[in-house]
Tab-separated table of C-alpha atoms and ligand atoms in Angstrom:
chain	number	residue	atom	x	y	z
A	1	ASP	CA	-32.365	17.404	1.019
A	2	ARG	CA	-34.478	16.124	-2.134
A	3	VAL	CA	-32.512	13.049	-3.715
A	4	VAL	CA	-33.567	12.516	-7.755
A	5	ALA	CA	-31.883	10.198	-9.656
A	6	LEU	CA	-31.453	10.779	-13.437
A	7	VAL	CA	-31.137	7.603	-15.522
A	8	PRO	CA	-29.931	8.436	-19.219
A	9	ALA	CA	-30.961	5.507	-21.190
A	10	ALA	CA	-31.134	6.816	-24.655
A	11	GLY	CA	-28.163	5.328	-26.279
A	12	GLN	CA	-28.338	3.048	-28.994
A	13	GLY	CA	-26.143	0.454	-27.586
A	14	VAL	CA	-24.086	0.231	-31.331
A	15	ARG	CA	-21.226	-1.493	-29.268
A	16	LEU	CA	-23.502	-4.247	-27.679
A	17	GLY	CA	-24.785	-5.500	-31.107
A	18	ALA	CA	-28.092	-6.344	-30.027
A	19	GLY	CA	-30.106	-4.773	-32.205
A	20	MET	CA	-31.996	-2.294	-30.089
A	21	PRO	CA	-30.962	0.346	-27.644
A	22	LYS	CA	-29.166	-1.300	-25.132
A	23	ALA	CA	-31.284	0.058	-22.261
A	24	PHE	CA	-34.209	-2.530	-23.511
A	25	VAL	CA	-32.177	-5.534	-23.485
A	26	THR	CA	-33.389	-8.000	-20.888
A	27	LEU	CA	-31.587	-9.725	-18.148
A	28	GLY	CA	-33.965	-12.349	-16.279
A	29	GLY	CA	-36.963	-11.007	-18.149
A	30	GLU	CA	-36.444	-7.531	-17.249
A	31	THR	CA	-34.947	-4.666	-18.875
A	32	LEU	CA	-31.727	-3.087	-18.274
A	33	LEU	CA	-33.423	0.179	-17.627
A	34	ARG	CA	-35.948	-1.694	-15.042
A	35	LEU	CA	-33.282	-3.215	-13.343
A	36	ALA	CA	-31.550	0.127	-12.846
A	37	VAL	CA	-34.577	1.668	-11.522
A	38	ASP	CA	-35.345	-0.719	-9.165
A	39	GLY	CA	-31.893	-0.573	-7.542
A	40	LEU	CA	-32.227	3.082	-7.504
A	41	LEU	CA	-35.648	2.586	-5.383
A	42	ALA	CA	-34.449	-0.410	-3.565
A	43	SER	CA	-31.721	1.814	-2.136
A	44	GLY	CA	-33.940	3.952	-0.111
A	45	VAL	CA	-32.400	7.175	-0.202
A	46	VAL	CA	-33.633	8.333	-3.468
A	47	ASP	CA	-36.712	10.399	-3.676
A	48	ARG	CA	-37.781	10.323	-7.441
A	49	VAL	CA	-36.527	9.030	-10.491
A	50	VAL	CA	-36.221	10.545	-14.004
A	51	VAL	CA	-35.583	8.022	-16.669
A	52	ILE	CA	-34.237	9.767	-20.042
A	53	VAL	CA	-35.165	7.464	-22.927
A	54	PRO	CA	-35.396	7.885	-26.906
A	55	ALA	CA	-37.717	10.225	-27.757
A	56	ASP	CA	-39.985	7.500	-29.811
A	57	ARG	CA	-40.072	4.824	-26.716
A	58	VAL	CA	-41.402	7.548	-24.065
A	59	PRO	CA	-44.896	6.354	-24.113
A	60	GLU	CA	-44.102	2.613	-23.908
A	61	VAL	CA	-41.540	3.455	-20.992
A	62	ARG	CA	-43.973	5.696	-19.170
A	63	GLY	CA	-46.325	2.635	-19.038
A	64	GLU	CA	-43.627	-0.190	-18.031
A	65	LEU	CA	-42.152	1.754	-15.173
A	66	PRO	CA	-43.528	2.037	-11.312
A	67	ASP	CA	-45.856	5.470	-10.840
A	68	GLY	CA	-43.878	7.938	-9.837
A	69	VAL	CA	-41.004	7.250	-12.532
A	70	ASP	CA	-40.917	10.155	-14.862
A	71	VAL	CA	-39.880	9.621	-18.512
A	72	VAL	CA	-38.390	12.214	-20.711
A	73	ALA	CA	-36.714	12.175	-24.324
A	74	GLY	CA	-33.060	12.265	-24.637
A	75	GLY	CA	-30.659	13.363	-27.574
A	76	ALA	CA	-27.945	12.520	-29.484
A	77	GLU	CA	-25.223	12.630	-26.822
A	78	ARG	CA	-25.089	11.113	-23.244
A	79	THR	CA	-24.503	14.793	-22.212
A	80	ASP	CA	-27.609	15.789	-24.200
A	81	SER	CA	-29.633	13.192	-22.369
A	82	VAL	CA	-28.539	14.187	-19.243
A	83	ARG	CA	-29.215	17.888	-19.955
A	84	ALA	CA	-33.044	16.653	-20.492
A	85	GLY	CA	-33.114	14.806	-17.154
A	86	ILE	CA	-31.485	17.878	-15.076
A	87	ALA	CA	-34.357	20.350	-16.942
A	88	ALA	CA	-36.953	17.920	-15.836
A	89	ALA	CA	-35.826	17.863	-12.000
A	90	PRO	CA	-35.785	21.575	-10.859
A	91	ASP	CA	-37.063	20.517	-7.693
A	92	ALA	CA	-33.757	18.389	-6.664
A	93	ASP	CA	-31.271	19.541	-3.980
A	94	LEU	CA	-28.870	16.496	-4.805
A	95	LEU	CA	-28.788	14.707	-7.963
A	96	LEU	CA	-27.731	11.451	-8.722
A	97	VAL	CA	-26.800	10.654	-12.279
A	98	HIS	CA	-26.786	6.458	-13.169
A	99	ASP	CA	-26.497	4.737	-16.039
A	100	ALA	CA	-29.404	2.163	-17.412
A	101	ALA	CA	-26.324	0.095	-18.439
A	102	ARG	CA	-25.296	-0.375	-14.929
A	103	ALA	CA	-28.258	-2.894	-14.200
A	104	LEU	CA	-26.475	-4.542	-11.648
A	105	THR	CA	-25.354	-2.245	-9.165
A	106	PRO	CA	-25.789	-2.980	-5.627
A	107	PRO	CA	-27.987	-0.697	-3.632
A	108	GLU	CA	-25.737	-0.057	-1.076
A	109	LEU	CA	-22.965	1.478	-3.244
A	110	ILE	CA	-25.987	4.014	-4.177
A	111	ALA	CA	-26.564	4.393	-0.656
A	112	ARG	CA	-22.753	5.416	-0.125
A	113	VAL	CA	-22.821	8.006	-2.496
A	114	VAL	CA	-25.816	9.656	-1.167
A	115	ALA	CA	-24.114	9.244	2.504
A	116	ALA	CA	-20.882	11.101	1.114
A	117	LEU	CA	-23.292	13.906	-0.188
A	118	ARG	CA	-24.993	14.113	2.678
A	119	ALA	CA	-21.839	14.520	4.850
A	120	GLY	CA	-21.164	17.666	2.880
A	121	ARG	CA	-19.271	16.431	0.081
A	122	SER	CA	-20.724	18.086	-3.499
A	123	ALA	CA	-19.471	15.818	-5.996
A	124	VAL	CA	-18.986	12.157	-5.195
A	125	VAL	CA	-17.774	9.186	-7.634
A	126	PRO	CA	-17.745	5.482	-7.136
A	127	VAL	CA	-14.113	3.978	-8.351
A	128	VAL	CA	-12.161	0.614	-8.480
A	129	PRO	CA	-8.842	0.013	-8.850
A	130	VAL	CA	-7.758	-0.311	-12.651
A	131	ALA	CA	-6.637	-4.179	-13.471
A	132	ASP	CA	-5.284	-3.570	-16.753
A	133	THR	CA	-2.118	-1.433	-17.306
A	134	VAL	CA	-2.909	1.700	-19.377
A	135	LYS	CA	-1.178	3.405	-21.969
A	136	THR	CA	-1.426	6.892	-23.795
A	137	VAL	CA	-1.197	6.474	-27.778
A	138	ASP	CA	-0.760	8.977	-30.435
A	139	PRO	CA	-3.179	8.783	-33.484
A	140	LEU	CA	-1.146	6.351	-35.364
A	141	GLY	CA	-0.947	3.990	-32.254
A	142	VAL	CA	2.380	4.306	-30.919
A	143	VAL	CA	2.675	4.446	-27.362
A	144	THR	CA	3.045	8.164	-25.770
A	145	GLY	CA	2.718	7.244	-22.219
A	146	THR	CA	1.820	4.976	-19.344
A	147	PRO	CA	0.460	6.655	-16.157
A	148	GLU	CA	1.523	5.147	-13.009
A	149	ARG	CA	-1.357	2.236	-12.553
A	150	SER	CA	-1.954	2.794	-8.574
A	151	GLU	CA	-3.141	6.327	-9.166
A	152	LEU	CA	-5.865	5.379	-11.986
A	153	ARG	CA	-9.345	4.234	-11.075
A	154	ALA	CA	-12.082	3.451	-13.148
A	155	VAL	CA	-15.291	5.373	-12.897
A	156	GLN	CA	-18.411	3.823	-12.092
A	157	THR	CA	-21.936	5.611	-11.567
A	158	PRO	CA	-24.274	6.859	-9.914
A	159	GLN	CA	-21.950	9.779	-9.799
A	160	GLY	CA	-23.654	12.187	-6.936
A	161	PHE	CA	-23.780	15.987	-6.961
A	162	SER	CA	-25.475	18.955	-5.038
A	163	ALA	CA	-27.616	19.981	-7.796
A	164	ASP	CA	-26.586	23.594	-7.757
A	165	LEU	CA	-23.045	22.357	-9.020
A	166	LEU	CA	-24.174	20.030	-11.567
A	167	ARG	CA	-26.739	22.568	-13.075
A	168	ARG	CA	-23.564	24.996	-13.448
A	169	ALA	CA	-21.128	22.538	-14.722
A	170	TYR	CA	-23.882	21.628	-17.411
A	171	ALA	CA	-24.433	25.444	-17.905
A	172	ALA	CA	-20.848	25.927	-18.682
A	173	ALA	CA	-20.279	23.072	-20.687
A	174	GLU	CA	-19.301	23.492	-24.272
A	175	SER	CA	-18.816	19.855	-25.437
A	176	VAL	CA	-19.619	16.335	-24.472
A	177	ALA	CA	-18.049	14.671	-21.972
A	178	THR	CA	-17.579	10.955	-20.949
A	179	ASP	CA	-18.743	11.356	-17.472
A	180	ASP	CA	-20.500	14.059	-15.403
A	181	ALA	CA	-17.840	14.613	-12.701
A	182	GLY	CA	-15.440	15.658	-15.815
A	183	LEU	CA	-17.987	18.755	-16.347
A	184	VAL	CA	-17.462	19.329	-12.670
A	185	GLU	CA	-13.802	19.341	-12.864
A	186	ARG	CA	-13.845	21.412	-15.918
A	187	ILE	CA	-15.483	24.175	-13.646
A	188	GLY	CA	-12.983	23.381	-10.671
A	189	GLY	CA	-15.069	21.923	-8.235
A	190	PRO	CA	-13.543	19.109	-6.428
A	191	VAL	CA	-14.928	15.606	-6.707
A	192	HIS	CA	-13.972	12.933	-4.106
A	193	THR	CA	-14.607	9.081	-4.334
A	194	VAL	CA	-16.143	6.519	-2.694
A	195	ALA	CA	-15.875	2.675	-3.001
A	196	GLY	CA	-17.406	1.345	-6.028
A	197	ASP	CA	-18.192	-2.443	-6.803
A	198	PRO	CA	-17.705	-5.103	-9.316
A	199	LEU	CA	-21.206	-5.191	-9.856
A	200	ALA	CA	-21.785	-1.851	-11.188
A	201	PHE	CA	-19.953	-2.851	-13.882
A	202	LYS	CA	-21.110	-1.122	-17.526
A	203	ILE	CA	-22.856	-3.448	-19.775
A	204	THR	CA	-21.204	-2.141	-22.923
A	205	THR	CA	-20.204	-5.370	-25.230
A	206	ALA	CA	-21.423	-9.015	-25.835
A	207	LEU	CA	-18.931	-9.917	-23.205
A	208	ASP	CA	-20.287	-8.068	-20.499
A	209	LEU	CA	-23.578	-9.044	-20.961
A	210	ALA	CA	-22.790	-12.654	-21.298
A	211	LEU	CA	-21.498	-12.321	-17.817
A	212	ALA	CA	-24.432	-10.316	-16.573
A	213	ARG	CA	-26.656	-13.088	-17.528
A	214	ALA	CA	-24.058	-15.819	-15.686
A	215	LEU	CA	-24.445	-13.368	-12.898
A	216	SER	CA	-28.304	-13.200	-12.827
A	217	GLU	CA	-28.604	-17.073	-13.571
A	218	GLU	CA	-29.599	-17.009	-16.886
A	219	PRO	CA	-28.168	-19.005	-19.460
A	220	ALA	CA	-26.094	-16.790	-21.936
A	221	ILE	CA	-26.993	-16.479	-25.489
B	301	C5P	O1	-22.585	5.008	-24.566
B	301	C5P	P1	-22.296	4.669	-22.798
B	301	C5P	O2	-21.967	3.352	-22.661
B	301	C5P	O3	-21.062	6.043	-22.563
B	301	C5P	O4	-23.716	5.188	-22.573
B	301	C5P	C1	-23.722	5.218	-20.909
B	301	C5P	C2	-25.313	5.588	-20.650
B	301	C5P	O5	-25.670	6.868	-21.308
B	301	C5P	C3	-26.381	4.295	-21.110
B	301	C5P	O6	-27.163	4.229	-20.119
B	301	C5P	C4	-26.633	4.769	-22.436
B	301	C5P	O7	-28.381	4.646	-22.503
B	301	C5P	C5	-27.000	6.470	-21.985
B	301	C5P	N1	-26.848	7.515	-22.846
B	301	C5P	C6	-27.908	8.402	-23.449
B	301	C5P	N2	-28.122	9.196	-24.622
B	301	C5P	C7	-27.195	8.703	-25.545
B	301	C5P	C8	-25.966	8.072	-25.299
B	301	C5P	C9	-26.055	7.055	-23.815
B	301	C5P	O8	-28.703	8.419	-22.256
B	301	C5P	N3	-27.010	9.762	-26.510
């Protein structure tokens, strides 16, 4: 089975406040995008990588990534960017979708996701327990519920899918989703979990970037 990993990296990174698209922020001299791609290649279970970047960055990224990594232009929403990646991977039997922002994801986690797919699962997400109690609120901020914490999981990437299933989920998608498995759930597909890893955290805020820099032994800015 041919495994193609899609790396959406076309977000603007507004919450990080670095003044540039998040995937191009550096950690130990390498961009988050490059680190994410290197992790996928180091896993030994990925045949091809397609990265999705802002349209104006396509030529520069093509020159910076290893040979064999394909680069395509993304869209306004993450869903649009992933859709562009799916279109560039017609050869895939299994598709992984991995955020560039999860730059420190251990290659072993990537291998666990692919192993579950090869064992016959058609949709697999890495998860970790939730430390905080989570509440739902109404538009005024008044609490409307407290889901049982032991049943909650935070979802990471890469999320893995049989390519046909993910293509069908995206063909049926009528609105945006914050994760790809959510679109598979909407068409009724069972989604299985494997153990995630705290190092696969998404670098979203300045605090996350400080943590990532500390972990890669670079002085925080
Ligand atoms: O915004 P969020 O943190 O959920 O983004 C997750 C990943 O999706 C990031 O790697 C980001 O670059 C990517 N993304 C994208 N196209 C967008 C928005 C986000 O590729 N329009």
